CSV table of C-alpha atoms in Angstrom, one decimal:
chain,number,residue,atom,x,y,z
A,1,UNK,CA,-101.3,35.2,-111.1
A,2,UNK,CA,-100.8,35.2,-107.9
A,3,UNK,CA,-99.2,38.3,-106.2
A,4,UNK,CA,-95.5,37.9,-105.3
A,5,UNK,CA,-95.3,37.9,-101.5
A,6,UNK,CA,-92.0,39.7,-99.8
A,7,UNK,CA,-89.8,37.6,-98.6
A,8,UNK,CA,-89.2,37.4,-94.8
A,9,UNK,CA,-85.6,38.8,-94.1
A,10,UNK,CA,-83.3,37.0,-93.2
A,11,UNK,CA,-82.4,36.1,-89.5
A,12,UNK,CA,-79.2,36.9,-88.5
A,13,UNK,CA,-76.5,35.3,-86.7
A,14,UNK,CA,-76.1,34.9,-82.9
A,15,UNK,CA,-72.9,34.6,-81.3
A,16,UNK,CA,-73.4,30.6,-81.0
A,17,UNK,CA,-73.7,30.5,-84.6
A,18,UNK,CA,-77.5,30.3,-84.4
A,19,UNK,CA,-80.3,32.6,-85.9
A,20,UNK,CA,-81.6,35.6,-84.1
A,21,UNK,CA,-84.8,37.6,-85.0
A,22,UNK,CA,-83.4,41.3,-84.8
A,23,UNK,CA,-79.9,42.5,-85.7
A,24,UNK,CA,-77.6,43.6,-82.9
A,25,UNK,CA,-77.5,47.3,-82.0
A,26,UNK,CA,-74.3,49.1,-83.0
A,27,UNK,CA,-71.5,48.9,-80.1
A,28,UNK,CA,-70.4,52.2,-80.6
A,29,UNK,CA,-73.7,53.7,-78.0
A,30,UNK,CA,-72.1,51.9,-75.4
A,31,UNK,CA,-68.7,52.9,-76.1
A,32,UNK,CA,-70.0,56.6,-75.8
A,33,UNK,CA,-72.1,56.1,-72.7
A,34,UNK,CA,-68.5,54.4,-70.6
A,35,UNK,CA,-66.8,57.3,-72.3
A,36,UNK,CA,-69.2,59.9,-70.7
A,37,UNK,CA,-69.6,58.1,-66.9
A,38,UNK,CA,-65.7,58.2,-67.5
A,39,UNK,CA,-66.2,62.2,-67.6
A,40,UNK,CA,-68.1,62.6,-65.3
A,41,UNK,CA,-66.4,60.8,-62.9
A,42,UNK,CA,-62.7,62.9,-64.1
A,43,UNK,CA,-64.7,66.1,-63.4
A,44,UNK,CA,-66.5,65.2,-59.7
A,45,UNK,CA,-62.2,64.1,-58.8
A,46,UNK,CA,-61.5,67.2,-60.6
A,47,UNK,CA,-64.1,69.2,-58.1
A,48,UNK,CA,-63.0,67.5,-54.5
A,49,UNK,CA,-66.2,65.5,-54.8
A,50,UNK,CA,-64.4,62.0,-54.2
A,51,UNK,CA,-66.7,60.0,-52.3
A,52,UNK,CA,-64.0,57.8,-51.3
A,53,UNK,CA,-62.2,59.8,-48.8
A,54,UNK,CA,-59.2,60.7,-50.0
A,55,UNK,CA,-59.3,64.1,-50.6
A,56,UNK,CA,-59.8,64.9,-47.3
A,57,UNK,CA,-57.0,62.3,-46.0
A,58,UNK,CA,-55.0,65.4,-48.0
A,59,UNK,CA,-56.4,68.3,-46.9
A,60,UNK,CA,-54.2,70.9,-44.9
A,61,UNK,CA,-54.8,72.5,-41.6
A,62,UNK,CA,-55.3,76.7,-41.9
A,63,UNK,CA,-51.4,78.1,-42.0
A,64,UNK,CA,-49.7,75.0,-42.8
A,65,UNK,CA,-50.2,75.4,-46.9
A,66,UNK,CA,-46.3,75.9,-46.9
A,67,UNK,CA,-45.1,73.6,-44.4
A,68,UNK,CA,-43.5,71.5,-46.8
A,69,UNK,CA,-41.3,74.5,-47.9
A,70,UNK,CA,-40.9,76.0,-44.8
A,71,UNK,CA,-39.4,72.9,-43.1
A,72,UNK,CA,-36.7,72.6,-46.0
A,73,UNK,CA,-35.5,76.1,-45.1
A,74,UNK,CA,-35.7,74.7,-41.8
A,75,UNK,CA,-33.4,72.3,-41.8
A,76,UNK,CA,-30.9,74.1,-44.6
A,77,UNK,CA,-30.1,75.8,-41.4
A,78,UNK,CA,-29.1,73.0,-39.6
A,79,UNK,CA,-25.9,72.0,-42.2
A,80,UNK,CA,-22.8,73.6,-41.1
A,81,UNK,CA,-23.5,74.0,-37.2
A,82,UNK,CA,-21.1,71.1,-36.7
A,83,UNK,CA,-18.8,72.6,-34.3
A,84,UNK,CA,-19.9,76.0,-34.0
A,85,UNK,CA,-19.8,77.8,-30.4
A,86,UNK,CA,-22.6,76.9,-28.5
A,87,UNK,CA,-23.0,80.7,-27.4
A,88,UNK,CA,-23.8,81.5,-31.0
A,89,UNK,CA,-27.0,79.7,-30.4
A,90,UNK,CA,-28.1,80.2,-26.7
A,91,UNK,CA,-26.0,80.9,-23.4
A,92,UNK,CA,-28.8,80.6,-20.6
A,93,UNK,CA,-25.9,82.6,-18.3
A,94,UNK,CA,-26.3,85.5,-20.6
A,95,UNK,CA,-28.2,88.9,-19.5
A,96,UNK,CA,-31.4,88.4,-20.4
A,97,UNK,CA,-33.0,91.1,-23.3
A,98,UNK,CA,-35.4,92.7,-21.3
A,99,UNK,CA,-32.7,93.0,-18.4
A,100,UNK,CA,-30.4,95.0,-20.8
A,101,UNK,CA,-30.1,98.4,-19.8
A,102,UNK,CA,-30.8,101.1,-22.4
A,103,UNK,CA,-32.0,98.4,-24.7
A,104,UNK,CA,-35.6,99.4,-26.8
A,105,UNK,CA,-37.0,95.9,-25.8
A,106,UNK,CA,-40.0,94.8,-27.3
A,107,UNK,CA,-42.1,91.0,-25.9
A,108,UNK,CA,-44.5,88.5,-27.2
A,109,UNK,CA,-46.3,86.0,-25.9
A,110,UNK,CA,-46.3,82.2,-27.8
A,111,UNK,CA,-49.1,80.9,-29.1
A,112,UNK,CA,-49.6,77.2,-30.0
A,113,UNK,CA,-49.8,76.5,-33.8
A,114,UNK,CA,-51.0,74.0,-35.5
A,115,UNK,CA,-48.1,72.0,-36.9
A,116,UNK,CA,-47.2,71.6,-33.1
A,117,UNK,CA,-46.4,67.3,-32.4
A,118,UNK,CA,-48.6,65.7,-30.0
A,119,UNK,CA,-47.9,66.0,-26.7
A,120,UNK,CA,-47.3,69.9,-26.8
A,121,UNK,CA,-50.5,71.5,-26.2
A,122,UNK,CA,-49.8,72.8,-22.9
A,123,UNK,CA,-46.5,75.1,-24.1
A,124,UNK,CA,-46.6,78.6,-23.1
A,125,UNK,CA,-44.1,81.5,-22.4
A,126,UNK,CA,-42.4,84.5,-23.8
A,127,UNK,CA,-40.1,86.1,-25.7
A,128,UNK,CA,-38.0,89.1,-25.8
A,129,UNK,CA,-35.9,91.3,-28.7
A,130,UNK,CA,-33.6,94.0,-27.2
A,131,UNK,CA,-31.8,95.9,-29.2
A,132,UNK,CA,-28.8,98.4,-27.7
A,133,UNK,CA,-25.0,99.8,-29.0
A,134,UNK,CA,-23.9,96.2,-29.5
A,135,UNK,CA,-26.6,94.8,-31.3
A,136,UNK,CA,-29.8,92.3,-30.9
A,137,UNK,CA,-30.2,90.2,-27.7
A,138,UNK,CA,-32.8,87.6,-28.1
A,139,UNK,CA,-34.4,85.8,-25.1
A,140,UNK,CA,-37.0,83.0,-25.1
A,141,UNK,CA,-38.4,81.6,-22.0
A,142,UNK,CA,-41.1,78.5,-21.9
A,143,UNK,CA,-42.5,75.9,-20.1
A,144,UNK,CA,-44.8,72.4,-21.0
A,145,UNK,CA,-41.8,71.0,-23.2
A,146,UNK,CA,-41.0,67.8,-22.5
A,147,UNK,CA,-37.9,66.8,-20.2
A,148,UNK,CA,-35.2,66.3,-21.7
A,149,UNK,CA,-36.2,67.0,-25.2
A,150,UNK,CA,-33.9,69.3,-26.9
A,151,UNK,CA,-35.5,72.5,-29.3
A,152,UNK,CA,-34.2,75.2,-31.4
A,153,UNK,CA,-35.7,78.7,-32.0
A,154,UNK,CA,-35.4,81.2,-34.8
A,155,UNK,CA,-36.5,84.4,-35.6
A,156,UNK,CA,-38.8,85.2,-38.6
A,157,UNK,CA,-39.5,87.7,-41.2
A,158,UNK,CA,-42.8,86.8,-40.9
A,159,UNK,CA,-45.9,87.1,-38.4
A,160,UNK,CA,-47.0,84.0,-37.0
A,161,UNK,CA,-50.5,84.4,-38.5
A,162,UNK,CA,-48.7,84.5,-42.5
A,163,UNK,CA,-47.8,81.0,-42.7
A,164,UNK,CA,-47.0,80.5,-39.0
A,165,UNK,CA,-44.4,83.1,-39.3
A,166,UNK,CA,-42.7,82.1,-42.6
A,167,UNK,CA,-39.3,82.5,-43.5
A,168,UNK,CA,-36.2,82.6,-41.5
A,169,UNK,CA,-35.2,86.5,-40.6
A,170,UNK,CA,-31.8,87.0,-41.8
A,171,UNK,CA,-29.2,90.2,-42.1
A,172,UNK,CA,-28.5,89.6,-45.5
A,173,UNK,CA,-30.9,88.2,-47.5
A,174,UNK,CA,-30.2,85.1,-49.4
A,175,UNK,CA,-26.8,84.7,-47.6
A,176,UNK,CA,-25.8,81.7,-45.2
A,177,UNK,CA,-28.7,79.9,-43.3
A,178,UNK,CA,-26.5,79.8,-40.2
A,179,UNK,CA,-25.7,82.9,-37.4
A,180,UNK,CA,-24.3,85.1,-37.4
A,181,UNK,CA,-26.6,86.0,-40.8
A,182,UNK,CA,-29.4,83.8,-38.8
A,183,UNK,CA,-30.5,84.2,-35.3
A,184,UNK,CA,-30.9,80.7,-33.7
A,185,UNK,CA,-31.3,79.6,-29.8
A,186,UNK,CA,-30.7,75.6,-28.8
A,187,UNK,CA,-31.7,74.7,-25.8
A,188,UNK,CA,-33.1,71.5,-24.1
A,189,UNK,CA,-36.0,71.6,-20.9
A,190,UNK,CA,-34.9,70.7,-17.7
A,191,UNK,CA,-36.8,67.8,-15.8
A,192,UNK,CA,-39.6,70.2,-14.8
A,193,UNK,CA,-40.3,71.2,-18.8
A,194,UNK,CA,-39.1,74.4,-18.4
A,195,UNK,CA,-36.4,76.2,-20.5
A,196,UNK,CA,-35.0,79.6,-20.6
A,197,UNK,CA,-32.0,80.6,-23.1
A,198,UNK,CA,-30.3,84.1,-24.5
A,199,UNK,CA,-28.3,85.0,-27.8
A,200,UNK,CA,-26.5,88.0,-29.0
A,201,UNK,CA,-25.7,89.1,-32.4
A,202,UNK,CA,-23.7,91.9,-33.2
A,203,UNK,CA,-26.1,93.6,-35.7
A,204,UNK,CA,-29.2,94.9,-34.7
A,205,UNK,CA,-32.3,93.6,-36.7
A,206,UNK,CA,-34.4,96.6,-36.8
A,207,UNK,CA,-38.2,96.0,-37.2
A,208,UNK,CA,-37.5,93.1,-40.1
A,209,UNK,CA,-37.7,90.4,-37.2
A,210,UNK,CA,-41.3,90.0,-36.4
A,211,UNK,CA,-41.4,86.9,-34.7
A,212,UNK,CA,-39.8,84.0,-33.1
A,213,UNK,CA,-40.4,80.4,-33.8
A,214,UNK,CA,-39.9,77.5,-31.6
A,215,UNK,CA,-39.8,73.9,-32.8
A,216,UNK,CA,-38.0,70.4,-31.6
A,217,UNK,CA,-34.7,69.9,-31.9
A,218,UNK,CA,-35.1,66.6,-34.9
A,219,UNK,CA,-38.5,68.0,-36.2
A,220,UNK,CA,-38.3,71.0,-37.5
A,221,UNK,CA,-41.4,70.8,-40.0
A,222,UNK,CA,-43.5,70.5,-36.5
A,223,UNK,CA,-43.4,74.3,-35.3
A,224,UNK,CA,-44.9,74.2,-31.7
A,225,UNK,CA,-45.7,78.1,-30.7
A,226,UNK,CA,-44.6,81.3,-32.4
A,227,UNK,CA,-44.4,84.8,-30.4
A,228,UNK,CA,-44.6,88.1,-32.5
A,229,UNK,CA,-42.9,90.8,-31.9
A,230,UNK,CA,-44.9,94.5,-31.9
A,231,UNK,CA,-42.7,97.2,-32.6
């Protein structure tokens, strides 16, 4: 008798319907391999290692991390001007703060930062905080604004260097965004660029307002220079 030879197995279907020598691997390895490049690529994202660009279309300048929330606070102090005396933000006839006679007067210099709009790098000046018996006089004098371009100026509770000076300086903390609880200058340069202004307030800020920010007049996210005061 002969012996009984194993049979061959058999073939097993392609897709077309017709035979194919070796059966098909399981799909589930590839599944897992597209699972783990999809990882991988989550975690480069995850690290800022987007070859594509756009992180770095994103990424902030030094000191403007909290420009988005400093602008809002900016412009809650515009509502409820409507109205309101001009001299409560700037009288450019006023006695200037470091003219005030037994004032303790203290200056700074502006310094460009870098939220400042093109077109501004060449604004440069001063300002001064007197304080005497009837309160604060605040005094800001510049120059390489454009003509004809109106600004607005506030103090801060904040050096310029922390987040290009911060928050708004204000009496009473948490109260109205508008003076008297704020100190605010308006102003607009002449035809030359330059622009001087004073304000009074009653109160007398003591060493909480550090320094004084200066911005246009319809941008107030774009801070141009800020001046601190040394006390």
């Amino acid at each position: 008798m002969r012996d009984a030879t194993p049979a061959a197995p058999a073939p097993f279907p392609g897709r077309d319907g017709g035979a194919t020598g070796a059966p098909r691997r399981p799909r589930f390895r590839l599944a897992a391999a597209c699972a783990a490049v999809a990882a991988a690529a989550a975690l480069l994202s995850g690290c800022g290692g987007d070859s594509s660009g756009h992180a770095s279309a994103h990424t902030e300048s030094p000191g403007s991390s909290s420009s988005s929330s400093n602008s809002t606070k900016d412009k809650a102090g515009m509502d409820g001007m409507e109205g309101m005396d001009d001299k409560a933000m700037g009288d450019p006839s006023a006695t200037p703060a470091d003219k005030i006679a037994d004032a303790e007067i203290t200056r700074g210099a502006f310094r460009l930062l870098d939220t400042r709009p093109p077109g501004m790098d060449d604004v440069k000046g001063t300002a001064w905080l007197a304080q005497h018996k009837d309160g604060t006089t605040v005094t800001v004098s510049l120059s390489g604004l454009k003509p004809g371009a109106a600004y607005m100026a506030h103090l801060h509770a904040q050096q310029c260097s922390d987040d290009n000076g911060g928050e708004h300086f204000q009496f009473r903390k948490g109260g109205a965004t508008t003076p008297p609880n704020e100190v605010h200058l308006m102003f607009e340069a002449g035809k030359s660029g330059k622009a001087t202004t004073t304000v009074n307030n009653t109160r007398k800020t003591g060493e909480n307002a550090v320094a004084l920010v200066v911005h246009p007049r319809e941008a107030m996210d774009n801070r141009i220079a800020c001046a601190d005061f040394e006390f």
